[in-house]
Amino acid sequence: MEGLDTLTRSLARRTPEQLAALLTRHAEPLARRPAPTELRGLASALWSYETLHHLVLHLDHPRLTVLATAARLSQERAAQDAPGPAAPAPGADYQSLMAHRLSFAQLATAPVPPEDVLAALETTGAARDAAESALRALYDDALAAPTEDGAVVVPPRTPQLLAAHDFGPFLAEAPRPVPDDPAGAGTPVSAVPATSPHDESRAAAATLAATADRLLASLATQPAALRKSGGLAVREIKRLAKAAGAGEPQTRLLLDLALAAGLIALTRTPAGITALPTGAYDDWLARPPGQRLAPLLAAWSALWAIPTHTPFGETPTALVRGHDRHAPALRHALLATLATVPPAAGAPLATPGHGTVPPGLLRAADWHRPLAVTAQPMAEDRAAHTLDEAAYLGLVAHGTLTPLGRALLTDPHSLDEPLADLLPPLLEQAHFQADLTAVVPGRPTAALAALLTSAADRESEEHAVTWRFTPASVRRALDTGHTAGTLLDDLTRASTTGALPQPLRYLVQDAARAHGRMRVLPAACCIRSDDETLVKELAAHRALGDLALRVIAPTVLVSSRPPAATLDALRAAGYAPALESDTGTTTVERLPAHRATAPAPTRDPQAPLALARRLLGLTPQPGEAAATGGG
């Protein structure tokens, strides 16, 4: 294969750093194939149909037009040099037609002088310079290779991939996304919004951080069961949406992002497949807010799905492996187009939530990724949902990119700094008030949130988070092992003033005095209390009839229900029992914390360079990890 030999020689002329950069850029498609052991194996992987199909989706108009033109000329020249077999007669069967279409002569390509490619594009001046730059970019990405005499060689499959598309005349620069003006040029432009894209992004990031926190906490407490056919059932999505305080489309989006980021995993159990957090979730909880959002946003940029978009006739679901390879390219095209819109441009080009995208925006986005925007079915609907997701994630506001959106467009894996600017540091202390509330004027740390949640009920969460202490909530803290002293000490350390209001101290002390006056034994389920009057009261209580309580001693009753059900019934009736072990000690009750097996470790960033050195026949440098994958 002359073309593969040319590409192999081209790869061999690169430095280890240049080859490592190529492996990193093409990591996703190469990861779907066995790791190459030699340069020719890498060349074969790069020019395979599957890899090419993925890579051409991410080409802009100049590179794609140059590649398509070179492929057409190359195929025409190959046909002249070696004419193919005659076409089948009219009415031939399908097998004969496909055999002719896929014959070697139809797939053959030949080297083409770059001057012929540029002449076919009819470019001059700045446009010719742009075409030459596009050709060099194709060389850098191994989508074309130069021969020894400077001719252009393209992958043999390229003509079949691009023959059906008409990219029009060569455009060196992206068209401006001018809003359509159906009413005429005299239509007045709407006023500039009162808030800036930065302000909108800050508000969206704060909401997103809180919502993701609640969603994953709900999954950690109660894993979600998947349907046998795959994906979450509607009732599970509704439950998680309620727990997260978000709409169902946004909940589906966050679930898919958390799965892609490795924060949750799908685990097979005897009862079926469940979704629950991984061990990485515990590390995620310890990070500042900005670092929590970074992996979710990076996952969105590469996700092979538009989670909030459900084609007509399909049931909305989540946690299904995406197969929409066009989605990442569509996102890039839309974000790159909006990046050209000044923040104070006036009327927005697209309004999130309205389900429509101006044709002018789509036409401009086509330049950035011609094969992924209007070339795909339901282009407007897919673009509208993509922009809605971008607005929810704080990447788009007022028809332009926010600073966070520009950072994501530049490098999805370097978002810590812009996110740190959007989200203030976590707060370690709260304001305790005499009305039995605790207020955190921002985002609490995981430790502070866990402490307040264990002893109080979360009431509201906007610019500040509010918890309210009640007898039942304090009893919940006592059930988990706190005493009045330890709980008051922990709350005092969490107070901004170093002291607690007197009503809160009284509430904790009163709840502690009542807590444990009766004991639920796990064996046969007995209830004991030193208070004989209380024992008689329980036995006569109508609300406890389902327990079938019987007095077997002045201080002991037996229940017909298990310990957990007995505890629930007593608490529902307004009592404050404690669970006791068979040794007579109080059993600490803890909320369930489910975790899945951690996903495979992240690839070592030095692996592409180590693989590049090995492919080039060089000795790996000290400190470089051995590459274990293709990219």
XYZ file of C-alpha atoms in Angstrom:
631
model
C 0.000 0.000 0.000
C 1.880 3.033 -1.290
C -0.265 5.464 0.716
C 0.438 3.742 4.037
C 4.153 3.635 3.215
C 4.080 7.392 2.589
C 2.248 8.060 5.852
C 4.614 5.765 7.765
C 7.653 7.641 6.444
C 5.941 10.950 7.317
C 5.325 9.788 10.886
C 8.924 8.613 11.195
C 10.179 12.135 10.452
C 8.373 13.584 13.478
C 9.958 14.266 16.832
C 8.710 12.275 19.846
C 6.906 15.387 21.076
C 5.174 15.908 17.726
C 4.103 12.270 17.514
C 2.883 12.360 21.125
C 0.791 15.439 20.330
C -0.778 13.560 17.399
C -1.558 10.576 19.640
C -3.152 12.891 22.195
C -5.318 14.697 19.613
C -6.551 11.392 18.200
C -6.742 9.564 21.534
C -10.482 8.863 21.375
C -10.673 6.981 18.054
C -7.313 5.277 18.595
C -8.424 4.025 22.017
C -11.051 1.889 20.263
C -8.290 -0.152 18.577
C -5.392 -2.243 19.927
C -2.339 -0.222 20.805
C 0.080 -0.043 17.842
C 3.478 -1.675 18.227
C 5.082 -0.090 15.148
C 4.673 3.020 13.032
C 3.012 1.163 10.168
C 0.427 -0.181 12.619
C -0.250 3.385 13.735
C -0.566 4.469 10.102
C -3.067 1.675 9.442
C -5.082 2.690 12.504
C -5.130 6.357 11.472
C -6.323 5.566 7.945
C -8.860 2.928 8.910
C -12.440 3.695 7.928
C -13.652 3.943 11.540
C -10.918 6.382 12.565
C -11.349 8.504 9.452
C -15.116 8.628 9.957
C -14.502 10.074 13.413
C -11.751 12.510 12.439
C -13.443 14.137 9.440
C -16.373 15.125 11.670
C -14.014 17.462 13.518
C -12.643 19.272 10.461
C -13.618 22.855 9.687
C -14.607 24.072 6.235
C -11.098 24.936 4.909
C -9.525 21.624 5.918
C -12.516 19.568 4.821
C -12.747 21.346 1.450
C -9.036 20.863 0.775
C -9.256 17.175 1.787
C -12.359 16.546 -0.342
C -10.800 18.272 -3.354
C -7.544 16.351 -2.994
C -9.504 13.086 -2.632
C -11.557 13.762 -5.760
C -8.499 14.639 -7.839
C -6.632 11.657 -6.437
C -9.409 9.249 -7.370
C -9.738 10.737 -10.861
C -6.012 10.410 -11.431
C -6.020 6.806 -10.181
C -8.888 5.989 -12.542
C -6.910 7.415 -15.472
C -3.810 5.426 -14.557
C -5.711 2.162 -13.982
C -9.238 2.171 -15.428
C -11.674 0.123 -13.383
C -14.022 -2.584 -14.641
C -17.066 -1.588 -16.634
C -20.131 -0.662 -14.643
C -22.786 -3.366 -14.270
C -25.602 -3.362 -16.791
C -28.882 -1.618 -15.876
C -30.978 -3.785 -13.597
C -28.002 -5.658 -12.118
C -28.469 -7.183 -8.698
C -27.327 -5.505 -5.474
C -24.257 -7.722 -5.060
C -22.957 -6.777 -8.501
C -23.466 -3.069 -7.858
C -21.647 -3.188 -4.490
C -18.815 -5.318 -5.895
C -18.201 -2.648 -8.528
C -18.508 0.194 -6.038
C -16.009 -1.394 -3.650
C -13.629 -2.763 -6.259
C -9.967 -1.876 -5.800
C -10.026 0.460 -8.777
C -12.907 2.436 -7.268
C -11.093 2.760 -3.938
C -7.653 3.477 -5.401
C -6.055 6.884 -5.002
C -2.926 8.420 -6.509
C -0.584 11.228 -5.406
C -1.692 14.688 -6.529
C 0.524 17.775 -6.815
C -0.549 20.388 -4.256
C -0.657 22.980 -7.031
C -3.463 21.024 -8.694
C -5.442 21.013 -5.441
C -5.028 24.758 -4.938
C -5.902 25.438 -8.567
C -9.068 23.362 -8.287
C -10.108 25.444 -5.281
C -9.723 28.625 -7.382
C -8.061 30.462 -4.518
C -5.923 33.569 -4.711
C -4.288 35.931 -2.240
C -5.349 35.423 1.365
C -7.652 32.547 0.416
C -4.731 30.683 -1.168
C -2.676 31.202 1.994
C -5.587 29.790 4.031
C -5.812 26.764 1.731
C -2.079 26.113 2.081
C -2.415 26.426 5.860
C -5.324 23.956 5.785
C -3.202 21.474 3.810
C -0.389 21.741 6.378
C -2.940 21.138 9.144
C -4.070 17.962 7.345
C -0.435 16.821 7.262
C -0.099 17.535 11.008
C -3.215 15.475 11.773
C -2.096 12.606 9.485
C -5.214 13.009 7.323
C -2.900 13.460 4.350
C 0.788 12.838 3.799
C 3.415 14.371 1.493
C 5.458 12.125 -0.777
C 9.182 12.531 -1.275
C 8.574 14.824 -4.263
C 5.954 16.917 -2.436
C 2.753 15.381 -3.847
C -0.316 14.888 -1.645
C -1.490 11.406 -0.675
C -4.895 10.982 1.000
C -6.437 7.912 2.704
C -8.075 5.542 0.181
C -11.428 5.684 1.981
C -11.681 9.465 1.864
C -13.520 9.715 -1.484
C -16.246 7.368 -0.258
C -16.615 9.348 2.975
C -16.903 12.758 1.339
C -18.225 12.155 -2.179
C -21.872 12.720 -1.184
C -21.218 16.167 0.330
C -21.072 19.484 -1.500
C -19.069 21.967 0.540
C -19.484 24.843 -1.895
C -16.757 27.385 -2.718
C -13.702 27.666 -0.495
C -14.265 30.079 2.425
C -11.121 31.157 4.216
C -12.922 32.773 7.171
C -15.997 31.862 9.165
C -19.114 33.854 8.247
C -20.456 36.179 10.900
C -23.544 34.788 12.672
C -25.781 37.721 11.736
C -29.296 37.389 13.213
C -32.059 36.967 10.652
C -34.246 40.088 10.336
C -37.584 39.038 8.871
C -39.113 42.463 9.545
C -36.523 44.288 7.520
C -33.322 46.170 8.213
C -35.175 48.831 10.117
C -36.171 46.565 12.990
C -34.813 48.102 16.203
C -32.266 46.129 18.153
C -33.294 45.133 21.661
C -31.581 46.682 24.616
C -28.413 45.177 26.007
C -29.278 42.821 28.922
C -28.829 44.218 32.418
C -26.644 41.291 33.527
C -23.336 40.360 31.957
C -22.451 36.879 30.653
C -20.039 36.597 33.592
C -22.856 37.228 36.095
C -25.108 34.707 34.351
C -22.306 32.159 34.344
C -21.631 32.689 38.050
C -25.296 32.102 38.926
C -25.510 29.032 36.684
C -22.314 27.531 38.126
C -23.542 27.990 41.704
C -26.854 26.316 40.885
C -25.123 23.521 38.995
C -22.725 22.795 41.869
C -25.561 22.580 44.392
C -27.735 20.441 42.114
C -24.947 17.975 41.329
C -24.167 17.720 45.043
C -27.767 16.860 45.939
C -28.154 14.430 43.043
C -25.051 12.397 43.867
C -25.882 12.454 47.587
C -29.293 10.973 46.771
C -27.678 8.221 44.696
C -25.226 7.484 47.524
C -28.140 6.991 49.937
C -30.400 5.051 47.556
C -28.887 3.613 44.362
C -31.043 3.825 41.237
C -32.178 0.666 39.471
C -31.931 0.437 35.700
C -34.522 -1.156 33.445
C -33.823 -4.551 31.906
C -33.859 -2.868 28.498
C -31.294 -0.315 29.711
C -31.502 3.183 31.103
C -33.277 4.561 34.145
C -36.998 4.100 34.541
C -39.149 7.236 34.498
C -40.011 6.842 38.190
C -36.312 6.760 39.113
C -35.642 9.914 37.096
C -38.566 11.644 38.813
C -37.256 10.579 42.246
C -33.762 11.833 41.540
C -35.042 15.052 39.970
C -37.034 15.779 43.130
C -34.032 15.051 45.333
C -31.770 17.248 43.194
C -34.280 20.084 42.921
C -33.971 20.125 39.131
C -36.085 19.388 36.092
C -36.047 15.935 34.568
C -34.064 16.957 31.441
C -31.367 18.577 33.603
C -31.315 15.510 35.860
C -30.768 13.241 32.862
C -27.967 15.544 31.720
C -26.189 15.509 35.082
C -26.526 11.731 35.417
C -24.904 11.153 32.036
C -22.138 13.639 32.838
C -21.457 12.032 36.222
C -21.263 8.622 34.544
C -18.863 9.923 31.876
C -16.749 11.622 34.555
C -16.430 8.383 36.550
C -18.336 9.699 39.586
C -21.000 7.014 39.251
C -20.892 3.540 37.741
C -23.315 0.838 36.661
C -22.978 -2.238 38.857
C -24.576 -5.627 38.324
C -26.282 -7.069 41.418
C -28.538 -10.117 41.930
C -31.526 -7.764 41.646
C -30.295 -6.226 38.385
C -28.096 -3.304 37.342
C -27.910 -0.286 39.637
C -26.268 3.128 39.384
C -24.345 4.341 42.404
C -21.332 6.555 43.173
C -17.798 5.267 42.825
C -14.904 5.775 45.198
C -13.990 8.834 43.118
C -17.143 10.483 44.483
C -15.564 10.675 47.964
C -12.522 12.458 46.530
C -14.873 14.713 44.551
C -16.649 15.757 47.767
C -13.369 16.968 49.256
C -12.649 19.339 46.351
C -13.542 23.038 46.133
C -16.717 23.813 44.126
C -14.853 24.773 40.974
C -12.850 21.565 40.904
C -16.084 19.618 41.345
C -17.594 21.122 38.209
C -14.472 20.771 36.048
C -14.827 17.020 35.279
C -18.544 17.402 34.533
C -17.955 20.189 32.006
C -15.052 18.317 30.397
C -17.294 15.258 30.077
C -19.980 17.357 28.369
C -17.586 18.545 25.675
C -16.818 14.950 24.612
C -20.146 13.210 25.344
C -21.520 11.098 22.474
C -25.092 12.142 23.208
C -27.374 15.144 23.690
C -29.003 13.988 26.949
C -31.841 16.523 26.957
C -32.818 15.724 23.353
C -35.277 12.863 22.884
C -36.295 12.093 19.296
C -40.011 11.828 18.618
C -41.458 8.501 19.700
C -38.680 7.604 22.135
C -38.920 7.547 25.942
C -36.609 9.951 27.784
C -34.050 8.066 29.844
C -30.528 8.377 31.204
C -27.382 6.319 31.747
C -27.517 4.774 28.281
C -24.277 4.581 26.337
C -24.372 7.300 23.682
C -23.833 6.537 20.013
C -24.144 10.064 18.605
C -20.620 10.637 17.329
C -21.714 13.964 15.819
C -22.628 15.515 19.183
C -19.102 16.674 20.245
C -18.506 18.279 16.841
C -21.909 20.000 16.983
C -21.080 21.451 20.411
C -17.756 22.768 19.194
C -19.337 24.340 16.114
C -21.999 26.159 18.128
C -19.590 27.363 20.814
C -17.014 28.468 18.238
C -19.714 30.434 16.414
C -20.976 32.162 19.550
C -17.373 32.992 20.488
C -17.378 35.495 17.596
C -20.377 37.384 19.031
C -19.316 40.352 21.218
C -20.763 40.278 24.759
C -22.614 43.555 24.126
C -23.999 42.637 20.706
C -27.574 43.491 21.670
C -30.268 41.008 20.713
C -29.177 37.422 21.416
C -28.838 35.083 18.495
C -30.551 32.266 20.364
C -32.741 32.251 23.435
C -32.338 29.096 25.547
C -35.509 27.217 26.309
C -37.442 28.358 23.231
C -36.511 25.346 21.093
C -35.520 27.416 18.060
C -32.173 28.430 16.623
C -31.869 31.239 14.065
C -30.851 29.917 10.618
C -28.050 32.488 10.577
C -26.446 30.821 13.566
C -26.638 27.368 11.984
C -25.188 28.638 8.705
C -22.225 30.117 10.561
C -21.787 26.956 12.665
C -21.647 24.897 9.467
C -18.284 26.485 8.624
C -16.719 25.180 11.842
C -17.956 21.575 11.467
C -19.634 21.091 8.060
C -20.472 17.414 8.618
C -22.014 17.784 12.083
C -24.512 20.664 11.918
C -27.062 21.006 9.113
C -25.794 17.866 7.378
C -27.449 15.823 10.161
C -31.186 15.120 10.651
C -33.136 17.306 13.101
C -30.344 19.888 12.935
C -32.317 22.762 14.437
C -33.795 20.661 17.259
C -30.416 19.149 18.158
C -28.749 22.560 18.108
C -31.484 24.081 20.293
C -31.099 21.391 22.963
C -27.309 21.703 22.825
C -27.545 25.455 23.440
C -30.022 24.866 26.287
C -27.521 22.514 27.915
C -24.716 25.041 27.416
C -26.794 27.765 29.090
C -27.645 25.479 32.016
C -23.944 24.686 32.454
C -23.026 28.388 32.465
C -21.232 28.332 29.098
C -23.643 30.521 27.100
C -25.566 33.641 28.089
C -27.252 36.423 26.110
C -26.406 34.792 22.789
C -22.654 34.703 23.327
C -20.076 32.660 25.192
C -19.370 33.355 28.830
C -15.737 33.444 30.003
C -16.231 29.862 31.202
C -17.522 28.880 27.763
C -14.465 30.411 26.101
C -12.190 28.498 28.475
C -13.988 25.229 27.657
C -13.665 25.928 23.930
C -9.918 26.541 24.337
C -9.144 23.525 26.540
C -11.833 21.409 28.243
C -9.258 20.042 30.691
C -8.031 23.401 32.045
C -11.082 24.806 33.783
C -9.950 25.015 37.403
C -8.863 28.655 37.183
C -11.991 30.099 35.481
C -14.230 28.041 37.769
C -12.366 29.233 40.864
C -13.091 32.781 39.720
C -16.808 31.989 39.417
C -17.333 30.047 42.634
C -16.074 31.471 45.945
C -14.283 29.205 48.449
C -16.370 26.870 50.561
C -17.480 28.156 53.956
C -16.514 26.223 57.063
C -18.821 28.001 59.536
C -22.497 28.933 59.801
C -24.595 31.609 61.473
C -26.758 30.040 64.213
C -29.868 32.070 65.023
C -32.351 32.167 67.875
C -35.198 30.914 65.656
C -33.442 27.504 65.538
C -32.003 28.015 62.058
C -28.452 27.872 60.767
C -27.540 29.935 57.700
C -24.495 29.473 55.483
C -24.171 32.537 53.191
C -22.607 30.560 50.350
C -21.528 26.985 49.680
C -20.655 24.935 52.792
C -17.812 22.479 52.987
C -18.694 18.810 52.878
C -17.948 18.466 56.608
C -20.142 21.429 57.576
C -22.978 20.278 55.317
C -22.774 16.757 56.759
C -22.864 18.065 60.341
C -25.846 20.354 59.761
C -27.716 17.757 57.700
C -27.264 15.186 60.446
C -28.893 17.433 63.068
C -31.182 19.767 61.082
C -33.480 19.799 58.048
C -32.383 21.719 54.963
C -35.023 24.383 54.304
C -33.873 26.517 51.396
C -30.948 26.862 49.046
C -30.504 29.985 46.959
C -27.749 32.515 47.620
C -27.583 31.125 51.163
C -28.320 27.645 52.527
C -30.635 27.394 55.537
C -31.129 24.482 57.942
C -33.782 24.301 60.685
C -33.359 22.390 63.934
C -36.356 20.417 65.212
C -36.802 17.774 67.925
C -36.945 15.102 65.224
C -33.795 16.347 63.458
C -31.818 16.523 66.704
C -33.021 13.034 67.570
C -31.665 11.916 64.206
C -28.214 13.150 65.230
C -28.485 11.340 68.539
C -29.455 8.164 66.682
C -26.181 8.320 64.735
C -24.052 8.274 67.897
C -23.953 11.884 69.070
C -24.516 12.806 72.661
C -25.785 16.188 73.757
C -22.231 17.179 74.665
C -20.538 16.083 71.430
C -23.272 17.574 69.251
C -23.151 20.934 71.046
C -19.356 20.966 70.849
C -19.370 20.269 67.100
C -22.010 22.913 66.462
C -20.141 25.453 68.576
C -16.946 24.926 66.560
C -18.994 25.445 63.383
C -20.465 28.737 64.646
C -19.082 31.989 63.281
C -19.370 33.535 66.766
C -18.017 30.550 68.672
C -21.297 30.286 70.609
C -24.799 28.865 70.145
C -28.152 30.561 70.849
C -29.790 29.485 74.098
C -32.939 28.035 72.382
C -30.757 25.652 70.371
C -28.911 24.486 73.485
C -32.203 23.856 75.257
C -33.546 21.930 72.253
C -30.514 19.631 72.116
C -30.520 19.021 75.876
C -34.264 18.305 75.984
C -34.005 15.890 73.066
C -31.068 14.137 74.732
C -32.993 13.694 78.000
C -35.874 12.047 76.140
C -33.602 10.044 73.862
C -33.077 6.449 74.888
C -35.675 6.329 77.665
C -36.806 3.153 75.944
C -34.638 0.529 74.280
C -35.407 -1.658 71.269
C -33.662 -5.017 71.452
C -32.899 -6.878 68.238
C -33.752 -10.320 69.711
C -37.502 -11.076 69.231
C -37.834 -7.320 69.266
C -38.298 -6.242 72.841
C -38.851 -2.728 74.140
C -37.532 -1.896 77.566
C -37.665 1.232 79.689
C -36.965 2.030 83.324
C -40.064 4.206 83.258
C -42.929 1.804 84.107
C -45.556 4.472 83.381
C -44.119 4.897 79.885
C -44.266 1.142 79.305
C -47.981 1.107 80.181
C -48.548 4.112 77.930
C -46.917 2.365 74.972
C -48.937 -0.792 75.490
C -52.192 1.208 75.411
C -51.270 3.527 72.544
C -53.706 3.085 69.637
C -51.235 4.245 66.993
C -48.940 1.349 67.913
C -51.588 -1.326 67.379
C -49.739 -2.791 64.391
C -46.842 -3.674 66.674
C -49.063 -5.911 68.841
C -47.177 -4.819 71.959
C -47.397 -7.019 75.060
C -46.078 -6.219 78.515
C -43.908 -9.105 79.722
C -42.467 -7.253 82.708
C -43.056 -3.879 84.346
C -40.205 -2.466 82.250
C -40.305 -4.697 79.115
C -42.631 -5.114 76.137
C -42.337 -7.389 73.117
C -43.232 -6.405 69.552
C -44.402 -8.603 66.699
C -42.458 -6.501 64.175
C -38.695 -6.433 63.501
C -36.511 -3.827 65.238
C -36.389 -1.451 62.256
C -40.164 -1.428 61.802
C -40.671 -1.023 65.556
C -38.289 1.935 65.658
C -40.092 3.585 62.748
C -43.524 3.104 64.334
C -42.414 4.490 67.713
C -40.819 7.527 66.101
C -43.858 8.130 63.923
C -45.951 8.161 67.112
C -43.782 10.915 68.579
C -41.453 8.911 70.814
C -37.666 8.912 70.787
C -36.399 5.329 71.154
C -32.782 4.215 70.754
C -31.573 0.933 69.301
C -29.785 -1.388 71.732
C -27.581 -4.384 70.979
C -27.854 -7.760 72.695
C -24.942 -6.747 74.950
C -26.902 -3.822 76.349
C -24.957 -1.076 74.556
C -26.568 1.536 72.328
C -26.240 0.768 68.620
C -25.210 3.661 66.420
C -27.482 3.983 63.396
C -25.868 5.218 60.208
C -27.337 6.220 56.884
C -26.387 3.798 54.105
C -23.427 4.875 51.976
C -23.300 2.859 48.764
C -20.289 2.864 46.484
C -19.423 1.123 43.242
C -16.042 -0.221 42.276
C -13.805 2.626 41.160
C -13.329 2.899 37.378
C -10.027 2.257 35.692
C -7.376 4.834 36.626
C -6.943 7.828 34.377
C -4.326 7.405 31.676
C -0.889 8.692 32.628
C -0.270 12.013 30.819
C 3.241 10.799 29.959
C 1.912 7.667 28.213
C 1.590 9.237 24.711
C 5.213 10.435 24.828
C 6.428 7.023 25.998
C 4.455 5.333 23.220
C 5.809 7.822 20.677
C 9.396 7.065 21.704
C 8.776 3.342 21.470
C 7.201 3.646 18.008
C 10.161 5.733 16.833
C 12.597 3.161 18.212
C 13.931 5.468 20.920
C 14.670 4.582 24.531
C 12.041 5.918 26.969
C 13.313 8.670 29.221
C 13.371 8.219 33.028
C 10.017 9.054 34.590
C 7.972 8.272 31.462
C 5.269 5.702 32.084
C 4.851 2.777 29.784
C 1.963 3.339 27.435
C -0.844 0.888 27.859
C -3.276 2.146 25.228
C -3.445 3.465 21.762
C -3.666 7.135 22.598
